[in-house]
Short mmCIF file of C-alpha atoms and ligand atoms in Angstrom, two decimals:
data_model
loop_
_atom_site.label_atom_id
_atom_site.label_comp_id
_atom_site.label_asym_id
_atom_site.label_seq_id
_atom_site.Cartn_x
_atom_site.Cartn_y
_atom_site.Cartn_z
CA MET A 1 0.12 -0.05 -0.26
CA LYS A 2 0.86 3.49 -0.75
CA GLU A 3 1.78 5.61 2.01
CA ASN A 4 0.97 9.24 3.00
CA ARG A 5 2.70 11.89 1.07
CA ILE A 6 2.77 14.08 4.32
CA VAL A 7 3.99 11.65 6.63
CA LYS A 8 6.59 10.49 3.88
CA LEU A 9 8.13 13.87 3.06
CA PHE A 10 8.71 14.92 6.59
CA GLY A 11 9.01 11.74 7.80
CA ILE A 12 7.13 11.53 10.75
CA LYS A 13 4.41 9.47 12.04
CA TYR A 14 1.07 11.75 11.60
CA PRO A 15 0.24 13.73 9.39
CA ILE A 16 -0.42 16.43 11.58
CA ILE A 17 1.30 19.84 11.12
CA GLN A 18 1.31 22.58 13.77
CA ALA A 19 0.77 26.26 12.27
CA GLY A 20 3.62 29.04 12.79
CA MET A 21 2.54 31.62 14.81
CA VAL A 22 3.82 34.83 16.14
CA TRP A 23 4.45 34.99 19.62
CA CYS A 24 3.08 31.67 20.39
CA SER A 25 4.99 28.82 18.69
CA GLY A 26 8.54 28.68 19.96
CA TRP A 27 11.16 26.03 20.35
CA LYS A 28 8.80 24.51 23.28
CA LEU A 29 5.78 23.75 21.63
CA ALA A 30 7.23 23.00 17.94
CA SER A 31 9.60 20.01 20.00
CA ALA A 32 6.60 18.91 21.94
CA VAL A 33 4.77 18.66 18.86
CA SER A 34 7.34 16.38 16.87
CA SER A 35 7.91 14.89 19.56
CA SER A 36 4.38 13.63 19.92
CA GLY A 37 4.67 11.88 16.41
CA GLY A 38 2.86 15.62 14.41
CA LEU A 39 5.70 18.41 12.81
CA GLY A 40 6.00 21.44 14.40
CA ILE A 41 6.41 24.58 13.55
CA ILE A 42 8.74 27.36 15.19
CA GLY A 43 7.01 30.67 13.90
CA SER A 44 9.64 33.06 13.47
CA GLY A 45 7.37 36.74 12.40
CA SER A 46 7.96 37.73 15.65
CA MET A 47 11.73 36.87 16.11
CA TYR A 48 15.11 38.67 16.13
CA PRO A 49 17.24 36.82 14.26
CA ASP A 50 19.32 36.19 17.07
CA VAL A 51 16.20 34.62 18.76
CA LEU A 52 15.22 32.31 16.54
CA LYS A 53 19.11 31.26 16.59
CA LYS A 54 18.49 30.51 19.98
CA HIS A 55 15.13 28.29 19.19
CA ILE A 56 16.33 25.95 16.62
CA LEU A 57 19.09 25.11 19.21
CA LYS A 58 16.93 24.31 21.93
CA CYS A 59 14.36 22.42 19.38
CA LYS A 60 17.38 20.57 18.21
CA LYS A 61 18.46 19.76 21.68
CA ALA A 62 14.82 18.47 22.63
CA THR A 63 14.12 16.75 19.66
CA ASN A 64 16.25 14.51 17.73
CA LEU A 65 12.70 14.77 15.36
CA PRO A 66 12.41 16.81 12.06
CA PHE A 67 10.52 20.30 12.93
CA ALA A 68 9.94 23.23 10.68
CA VAL A 69 10.45 27.18 10.71
CA ASN A 70 7.38 29.26 9.19
CA LEU A 71 8.97 31.89 7.37
CA PRO A 72 6.89 35.48 6.69
CA LEU A 73 8.60 36.29 3.55
CA LEU A 74 7.43 40.16 4.57
CA TYR A 75 9.58 39.96 7.44
CA PRO A 76 11.77 43.04 7.72
CA ASN A 77 15.25 40.99 8.52
CA ILE A 78 14.84 38.01 6.03
CA GLU A 79 18.29 37.16 4.54
CA GLU A 80 19.34 36.94 8.47
CA HIS A 81 16.89 33.87 9.50
CA VAL A 82 17.41 32.53 5.99
CA SER A 83 21.24 32.38 6.68
CA THR A 84 20.63 30.66 10.43
CA ILE A 85 18.61 28.07 9.26
CA ILE A 86 20.87 26.94 6.23
CA GLU A 87 23.68 27.03 8.95
CA HIS A 88 21.69 25.15 11.13
CA LYS A 89 20.79 22.80 8.88
CA VAL A 90 17.03 22.82 9.69
CA PRO A 91 15.28 20.12 7.60
CA ILE A 92 12.14 22.03 6.46
CA VAL A 93 10.73 25.45 6.16
CA PHE A 94 8.01 26.43 5.30
CA THR A 95 7.34 30.13 3.93
CA SER A 96 3.91 32.16 3.87
CA ALA A 97 3.32 36.20 2.96
CA GLY A 98 4.52 36.58 0.00
CA ASN A 99 6.24 35.07 -3.31
CA PRO A 100 7.39 31.62 -3.28
CA ASN A 101 10.28 32.30 -6.38
CA THR A 102 12.14 34.44 -4.14
CA TRP A 103 13.44 31.59 -1.40
CA THR A 104 12.47 28.50 -2.64
CA LYS A 105 15.67 27.48 -5.21
CA GLU A 106 17.79 28.75 -2.51
CA LEU A 107 16.78 26.23 0.73
CA LYS A 108 16.05 23.73 -1.18
CA SER A 109 19.84 24.05 -2.85
CA ASN A 110 20.74 23.53 0.84
CA ASN A 111 18.19 20.57 0.86
CA ILE A 112 15.79 21.99 2.77
CA LYS A 113 12.26 20.90 1.92
CA VAL A 114 9.92 23.88 1.06
CA VAL A 115 6.25 24.02 1.54
CA HIS A 116 4.46 27.49 0.89
CA VAL A 117 0.85 28.38 2.31
CA VAL A 118 -1.87 29.91 -0.16
CA SER A 119 -5.18 31.24 0.00
CA SER A 120 -6.28 30.58 -3.75
CA VAL A 121 -5.83 28.34 -6.60
CA LYS A 122 -4.34 31.31 -8.43
CA PHE A 123 -1.33 31.30 -5.59
CA ALA A 124 -0.89 27.34 -5.17
CA LEU A 125 -0.26 26.93 -9.46
CA LYS A 126 2.32 29.62 -8.99
CA ALA A 127 4.11 28.08 -5.70
CA GLU A 128 3.97 24.49 -7.41
CA LEU A 129 5.85 26.07 -10.01
CA SER A 130 8.61 27.68 -8.30
CA GLY A 131 9.44 24.30 -6.82
CA VAL A 132 7.94 23.74 -3.24
CA ASP A 133 7.76 20.40 -2.06
CA ALA A 134 3.37 21.37 -0.82
CA VAL A 135 1.16 23.58 0.10
CA VAL A 136 -0.66 24.79 2.66
CA ALA A 137 -3.76 25.74 1.72
CA GLU A 138 -5.41 27.95 4.20
CA GLY A 139 -8.85 28.71 4.53
CA PHE A 140 -11.13 31.97 6.10
CA GLU A 141 -12.03 30.15 9.18
CA ALA A 142 -8.09 30.49 9.67
CA GLY A 143 -7.11 32.73 12.83
CA GLY A 144 -4.25 35.45 12.42
CA HIS A 145 -2.92 37.04 8.79
CA ASN A 146 -5.39 35.35 5.87
CA GLY A 147 -5.97 35.51 2.54
CA ARG A 148 -7.43 38.12 0.37
CA GLU A 149 -10.30 36.40 -1.38
CA GLU A 150 -12.12 35.23 1.57
CA THR A 151 -12.25 31.44 0.09
CA THR A 152 -13.21 28.64 3.42
CA THR A 153 -11.68 25.39 3.54
CA LEU A 154 -14.54 23.90 2.53
CA CYS A 155 -14.27 25.46 -1.01
CA LEU A 156 -10.76 26.15 -0.98
CA VAL A 157 -8.94 22.37 -0.48
CA PRO A 158 -11.25 20.59 -3.45
CA ASP A 159 -10.37 23.53 -6.03
CA VAL A 160 -6.30 22.74 -4.67
CA VAL A 161 -6.67 19.89 -4.88
CA ASN A 162 -7.90 19.59 -8.76
CA ALA A 163 -5.29 22.06 -9.70
CA ILE A 164 -2.30 20.68 -8.79
CA ASN A 165 0.23 17.41 -8.35
CA ILE A 166 2.10 17.92 -5.29
CA PRO A 167 0.70 17.08 -1.52
CA LEU A 168 -1.82 19.51 0.11
CA ILE A 169 -2.06 20.52 4.15
CA ALA A 170 -5.01 21.77 4.47
CA ALA A 171 -5.62 24.65 6.97
CA GLY A 172 -8.16 26.54 8.66
CA GLY A 173 -11.04 25.60 10.67
CA ILE A 174 -9.26 22.16 11.65
CA VAL A 175 -9.06 20.83 15.48
CA ASP A 176 -10.13 17.53 16.30
CA GLY A 177 -10.05 14.35 14.45
CA LYS A 178 -13.90 14.83 13.20
CA SER A 179 -12.75 18.37 11.07
CA MET A 180 -9.28 15.86 10.20
CA LEU A 181 -10.91 13.19 8.65
CA SER A 182 -13.24 15.54 6.50
CA ALA A 183 -9.89 17.86 5.07
CA MET A 184 -8.77 14.80 4.44
CA ILE A 185 -12.31 13.25 1.92
CA LEU A 186 -11.84 16.23 0.63
CA GLY A 187 -8.53 15.58 -0.93
CA ALA A 188 -5.68 16.85 1.35
CA ASP A 189 -3.13 14.89 2.59
CA GLY A 190 -2.29 15.82 6.22
CA VAL A 191 -3.71 19.29 8.49
CA GLN A 192 -2.73 22.25 9.91
CA MET A 193 -3.78 23.08 13.47
CA GLY A 194 -3.11 26.94 14.84
CA THR A 195 -5.75 27.49 17.08
CA ARG A 196 -5.69 24.04 18.55
CA PHE A 197 -2.16 24.90 19.34
CA VAL A 198 -2.50 28.24 21.42
CA ALA A 199 -4.89 27.04 23.65
CA CYS A 200 -1.73 23.95 24.68
CA LYS A 201 0.58 23.80 27.80
CA GLU A 202 3.55 24.00 25.66
CA SER A 203 2.63 27.01 23.58
CA SER A 204 3.76 30.92 24.81
CA ALA A 205 0.77 32.62 24.43
CA HIS A 206 0.58 34.16 27.80
CA ASP A 207 -1.85 31.95 30.03
CA SER A 208 -4.75 34.99 29.76
CA PHE A 209 -4.75 34.82 26.10
CA LYS A 210 -5.15 31.04 26.35
CA ASN A 211 -8.32 31.19 28.77
CA MET A 212 -10.15 34.20 26.31
CA VAL A 213 -9.74 31.25 23.66
CA LEU A 214 -11.15 28.62 25.88
CA LYS A 215 -14.13 30.59 26.44
CA ALA A 216 -14.54 32.26 22.99
CA LYS A 217 -17.97 31.49 21.18
CA GLU A 218 -19.02 31.33 17.51
CA GLY A 219 -18.99 34.47 16.24
CA ASP A 220 -16.64 35.64 18.23
CA THR A 221 -13.75 36.48 15.87
CA LYS A 222 -14.02 39.01 13.09
CA LEU A 223 -11.72 39.63 9.83
CA THR A 224 -10.44 42.54 9.12
CA LEU A 225 -7.98 45.61 8.43
CA LYS A 226 -8.17 44.20 4.97
CA GLU A 227 -6.89 47.42 3.59
CA LEU A 228 -3.55 46.58 5.72
CA THR A 229 -3.56 42.52 5.94
CA PRO A 230 -6.35 40.55 6.55
CA VAL A 231 -6.05 39.50 9.95
CA ARG A 232 -8.77 37.07 11.88
CA MET A 233 -8.71 38.67 15.42
CA LEU A 234 -10.76 38.02 18.69
CA ASN A 235 -13.48 40.64 18.84
CA ASN A 236 -12.25 42.35 21.96
CA ASN A 237 -11.83 46.26 23.17
CA PHE A 238 -8.75 46.75 20.91
CA TYR A 239 -11.19 44.98 17.21
CA ARG A 240 -14.01 47.58 18.03
CA GLU A 241 -11.79 50.77 18.30
CA ILE A 242 -10.66 49.54 14.59
CA VAL A 243 -14.67 49.34 14.04
CA GLN A 244 -14.96 52.85 15.56
CA LEU A 245 -12.25 53.74 12.68
CA TYR A 246 -14.12 51.97 9.78
CA GLN A 247 -17.05 53.84 10.71
CA GLU A 248 -15.88 57.27 10.52
CA ASN A 249 -14.69 56.19 7.25
CA ALA A 250 -10.91 56.59 8.60
CA SER A 251 -8.22 56.54 5.83
CA LYS A 252 -5.40 53.32 5.47
CA GLU A 253 -3.17 55.56 7.16
CA LYS A 254 -5.02 56.44 10.28
CA LEU A 255 -6.09 52.47 10.67
CA LEU A 256 -2.23 51.74 9.92
CA LYS A 257 -1.78 54.22 13.19
CA LYS A 258 -4.53 53.11 15.61
CA LEU A 259 -2.55 49.38 14.46
CA GLY A 260 0.89 50.88 15.81
CA LYS A 261 3.86 48.55 16.37
CA GLY A 262 3.51 45.28 18.32
CA ARG A 263 0.11 45.39 18.90
CA ALA A 264 0.23 40.84 18.25
CA LYS A 265 2.86 40.74 20.80
CA LYS A 266 0.97 43.06 23.79
CA GLY A 267 -2.04 40.97 23.26
CA MET A 268 -0.80 37.42 22.80
CA TYR A 269 2.47 37.15 24.55
CA GLU A 270 2.12 39.99 27.09
CA GLY A 271 -1.75 39.07 27.75
CA ASP A 272 -3.30 42.50 27.34
CA LEU A 273 -7.09 41.80 26.50
CA ILE A 274 -7.78 45.10 26.18
CA ASN A 275 -5.03 47.00 23.82
CA GLY A 276 -3.71 44.08 22.52
CA GLU A 277 -4.43 41.98 18.96
CA LEU A 278 -5.53 38.53 19.60
CA GLU A 279 -5.17 36.33 16.27
CA ILE A 280 -7.05 33.07 16.57
CA GLY A 281 -9.17 31.40 14.17
CA GLN A 282 -13.03 30.46 14.35
CA ALA A 283 -12.15 26.94 15.42
CA SER A 284 -11.48 28.93 18.92
CA SER A 285 -15.37 27.84 19.44
CA GLN A 286 -14.89 24.39 19.98
CA ILE A 287 -11.72 24.92 22.40
CA ARG A 288 -12.24 24.21 25.84
CA GLU A 289 -9.21 22.85 27.64
CA VAL A 290 -5.56 23.18 27.93
CA TYR A 291 -3.86 20.36 27.01
CA SER A 292 -0.19 18.93 26.45
CA ALA A 293 0.72 18.39 23.10
CA ALA A 294 0.87 14.82 23.22
CA GLN A 295 -2.53 14.94 24.62
CA ILE A 296 -3.84 16.84 21.84
CA ILE A 297 -2.08 14.90 19.10
CA LYS A 298 -3.49 11.39 20.73
CA ASP A 299 -6.91 12.72 21.01
CA ILE A 300 -7.52 13.41 17.98
CA MET A 301 -6.19 10.40 16.36
CA ASN A 302 -7.86 8.51 18.45
CA GLU A 303 -10.92 10.27 17.48
CA PHE A 304 -9.84 10.16 13.71
CA LYS A 305 -8.82 6.32 13.62
CA LYS A 306 -12.50 5.78 15.73
CA LEU A 307 -14.58 7.96 12.61
CA LYS A 308 -12.92 6.08 10.11
CA GLN A 309 -13.98 2.79 11.25
CA GLN A 310 -17.79 4.06 12.27
CA ILE A 311 -18.55 6.14 9.22
CA ASN A 312 -19.70 3.01 7.76
CA ILE A 313 -21.75 1.58 10.64
CA GLU A 314 -23.70 5.14 11.65
CA SER A 315 -27.57 5.32 10.97
CA LYS A 316 -27.27 8.85 9.21
CA PHE A 317 -25.28 7.21 6.07
CA ASN A 318 -27.55 4.41 6.13
CA PHE A 319 -30.07 5.59 3.22
P1 LIG B 1 0.52 41.45 -1.77
O1 LIG B 1 -0.89 40.79 -1.77
O2 LIG B 1 0.55 43.07 -1.86
O3 LIG B 1 1.25 40.54 -2.68
C1 LIG B 1 2.94 40.86 -2.81
C2 LIG B 1 3.80 39.94 -3.68
O4 LIG B 1 3.80 38.29 -3.67
C3 LIG B 1 2.84 39.97 -5.11
O5 LIG B 1 3.46 39.78 -5.61
C4 LIG B 1 1.93 38.14 -5.06
O6 LIG B 1 1.75 37.87 -6.40
C5 LIG B 1 2.70 37.74 -4.15
N1 LIG B 1 2.05 36.45 -2.89
C6 LIG B 1 1.77 37.37 -1.76
N2 LIG B 1 1.22 36.45 -1.08
C7 LIG B 1 1.32 35.35 -1.97
C8 LIG B 1 1.66 33.84 -1.68
N3 LIG B 1 1.00 33.07 -0.73
N4 LIG B 1 1.85 33.19 -2.79
C9 LIG B 1 2.15 33.30 -3.73
N5 LIG B 1 2.62 34.75 -4.10
C10 LIG B 1 2.32 35.55 -3.31
O7 LIG B 1 1.16 41.40 -0.35
P2 LIG B 1 0.65 40.98 0.97
O8 LIG B 1 2.39 40.95 1.98
O9 LIG B 1 0.09 42.05 1.84
O10 LIG B 1 0.40 39.99 1.45
C11 LIG B 1 0.24 38.57 0.59
C12 LIG B 1 -0.39 37.80 1.00
O11 LIG B 1 -0.32 36.75 2.29
C13 LIG B 1 -2.18 38.19 1.68
O12 LIG B 1 -3.01 37.28 1.15
C14 LIG B 1 -2.20 37.94 3.03
O13 LIG B 1 -3.29 38.17 3.55
C15 LIG B 1 -1.19 36.62 2.82
N6 LIG B 1 -0.32 36.77 4.91
C16 LIG B 1 -0.42 35.79 5.11
C17 LIG B 1 0.27 35.33 6.55
C18 LIG B 1 0.92 34.93 7.08
O14 LIG B 1 1.75 34.32 7.62
N7 LIG B 1 0.21 33.24 7.01
C19 LIG B 1 0.86 36.71 7.32
C20 LIG B 1 0.61 38.03 5.96
C21 LIG B 1 -0.02 38.24 4.96
P3 LIG B 1 1.12 38.41 -7.33
O15 LIG B 1 1.23 40.15 -7.74
O16 LIG B 1 0.53 37.18 -8.38
O17 LIG B 1 -0.61 38.49 -6.84
P1 LIG B 2 5.19 45.05 14.22
O1 LIG B 2 5.23 45.28 13.33
O2 LIG B 2 3.48 45.75 14.29
O3 LIG B 2 5.82 44.14 14.99
C1 LIG B 2 6.93 43.30 15.41
C2 LIG B 2 6.77 42.82 16.55
O4 LIG B 2 7.92 41.32 15.66
C3 LIG B 2 7.93 43.84 17.26
O5 LIG B 2 6.76 42.45 18.52
C4 LIG B 2 8.76 43.26 17.74
O6 LIG B 2 9.46 42.71 18.90
C5 LIG B 2 9.23 41.97 16.78
N1 LIG B 2 10.47 41.85 15.60
C6 LIG B 2 10.88 41.02 15.51
N2 LIG B 2 11.81 40.43 14.66
C7 LIG B 2 11.49 41.95 14.57
C8 LIG B 2 12.65 42.64 13.46
N3 LIG B 2 13.65 41.98 12.92
N4 LIG B 2 12.14 43.59 13.14
C9 LIG B 2 11.30 44.27 13.41
N5 LIG B 2 10.19 43.99 14.73
C10 LIG B 2 10.70 42.57 14.85
O7 LIG B 2 4.52 43.09 13.31
P2 LIG B 2 3.45 42.21 13.54
O8 LIG B 2 3.11 41.68 15.01
O9 LIG B 2 1.80 42.26 13.16
O10 LIG B 2 4.35 40.52 13.04
C11 LIG B 2 5.36 40.48 12.91
C12 LIG B 2 5.89 39.54 12.08
O11 LIG B 2 4.69 38.87 12.22
C13 LIG B 2 5.50 40.04 10.54
O12 LIG B 2 6.47 39.57 10.16
C14 LIG B 2 4.28 39.49 10.17
O13 LIG B 2 4.82 38.89 8.80
C15 LIG B 2 4.29 38.09 11.17
N6 LIG B 2 3.48 37.42 11.10
C16 LIG B 2 2.95 36.09 10.96
C17 LIG B 2 1.71 35.68 11.30
C18 LIG B 2 1.91 34.47 10.74
O14 LIG B 2 0.00 33.71 11.03
N7 LIG B 2 2.67 33.60 10.15
C19 LIG B 2 0.68 36.26 12.14
C20 LIG B 2 0.93 37.55 12.35
C21 LIG B 2 2.70 38.47 11.85
P3 LIG B 2 10.11 44.32 20.03
O15 LIG B 2 8.26 44.25 19.93
O16 LIG B 2 10.27 42.97 21.48
O17 LIG B 2 10.79 44.83 19.41
#
């Protein structure tokens, strides 16, 4: 029998990938996910070059298993991040928010596997042409920075699967074994989860932010700031200040001024629930407990396997 393409590509046990998330996914979370059979990712977007180096070294010390670094291509010191990744032989890089043609060749010529995050068929085709090994198709449900097209995971995954030949990882709204199985039935080879791993013991998110994620209900996250970079966040005081600016027909400059610098750090890392930006996905409404990465992956796989067997005997499929 042929092996799952994502498991084979990365040399991991389960096709479960933890998203690279600013301020939440450092070496602790990445190594815990990799040690539990998934693929852990260090989110380098919030790390100064010396910080990224430290996280890579600590991650390597904590696990012998493969892990990756997420590289948002709009990061200001990107050359330094790329040099660190090459120098320290990081085996896999997930690039996002930018043109995959810029760094793919350089990374691949250093034996690094490259995956690019896309939000449309157009970007998926562009990524495949640039020579990446796989794509993450991330739907509108996802937290944090998001595509401009607003295509949901349910619609995006089948369209991208039809358009490309390389493996596809589905992201956006995936939080447990049920949603993982659904995404794979839609054609994905694996799944990437961010929101589920924010509310995780090893995540570096502030405890107050984790607690707010546990309380989130359906409809509590909003996508906004499309004129800058579209971002999904919790509806808190900061979000309502942005809404107020929109009601006043504020200019892009005014929106940028309100955003200022370090809003995400303030909210997610320092736990300022009033003035911070609290990036999280729609699936937060389904998360009620903070567990360890090992427990999360174990629960997901148990549910996934159980449902895979049950599907033939469930009465609702009997018609
Ligand atoms: P623009 O949308 O202005 O695009 C800048 C250039 O990069 C364009 O040439 C565009 O190509 C290309 N490009 C942008 N994104 C991709 C991609 N995913 N795959 C292939 N090519 C791409 O740039 P922004 O930087 O403002 O935003 C880029 C996209 O990334 C947006 O959809 C944004 O919401 C998302 N994003 C994702 C983040 C994440 O970490 N997940 C973080 C920040 C942004 P072309 O000329 O072909 O359009
Ligand atoms: P801001 O411009 O508001 O702030 C930058 C933050 O990143 C600051 O808090 C700063 O830390 C830290 N930082 C790390 N390295 C640098 C550097 N070389 N220069 C300046 N600041 C740095 O940006 P955001 O917080 O909105 O986003 C930061 C980065 O994360 C961007 O690269 C963005 O593309 C990426 N991003 C990726 C997302 C994803 O999902 N993958 C989601 C959101 C953002 P300090 O306060 O200690 O100075």
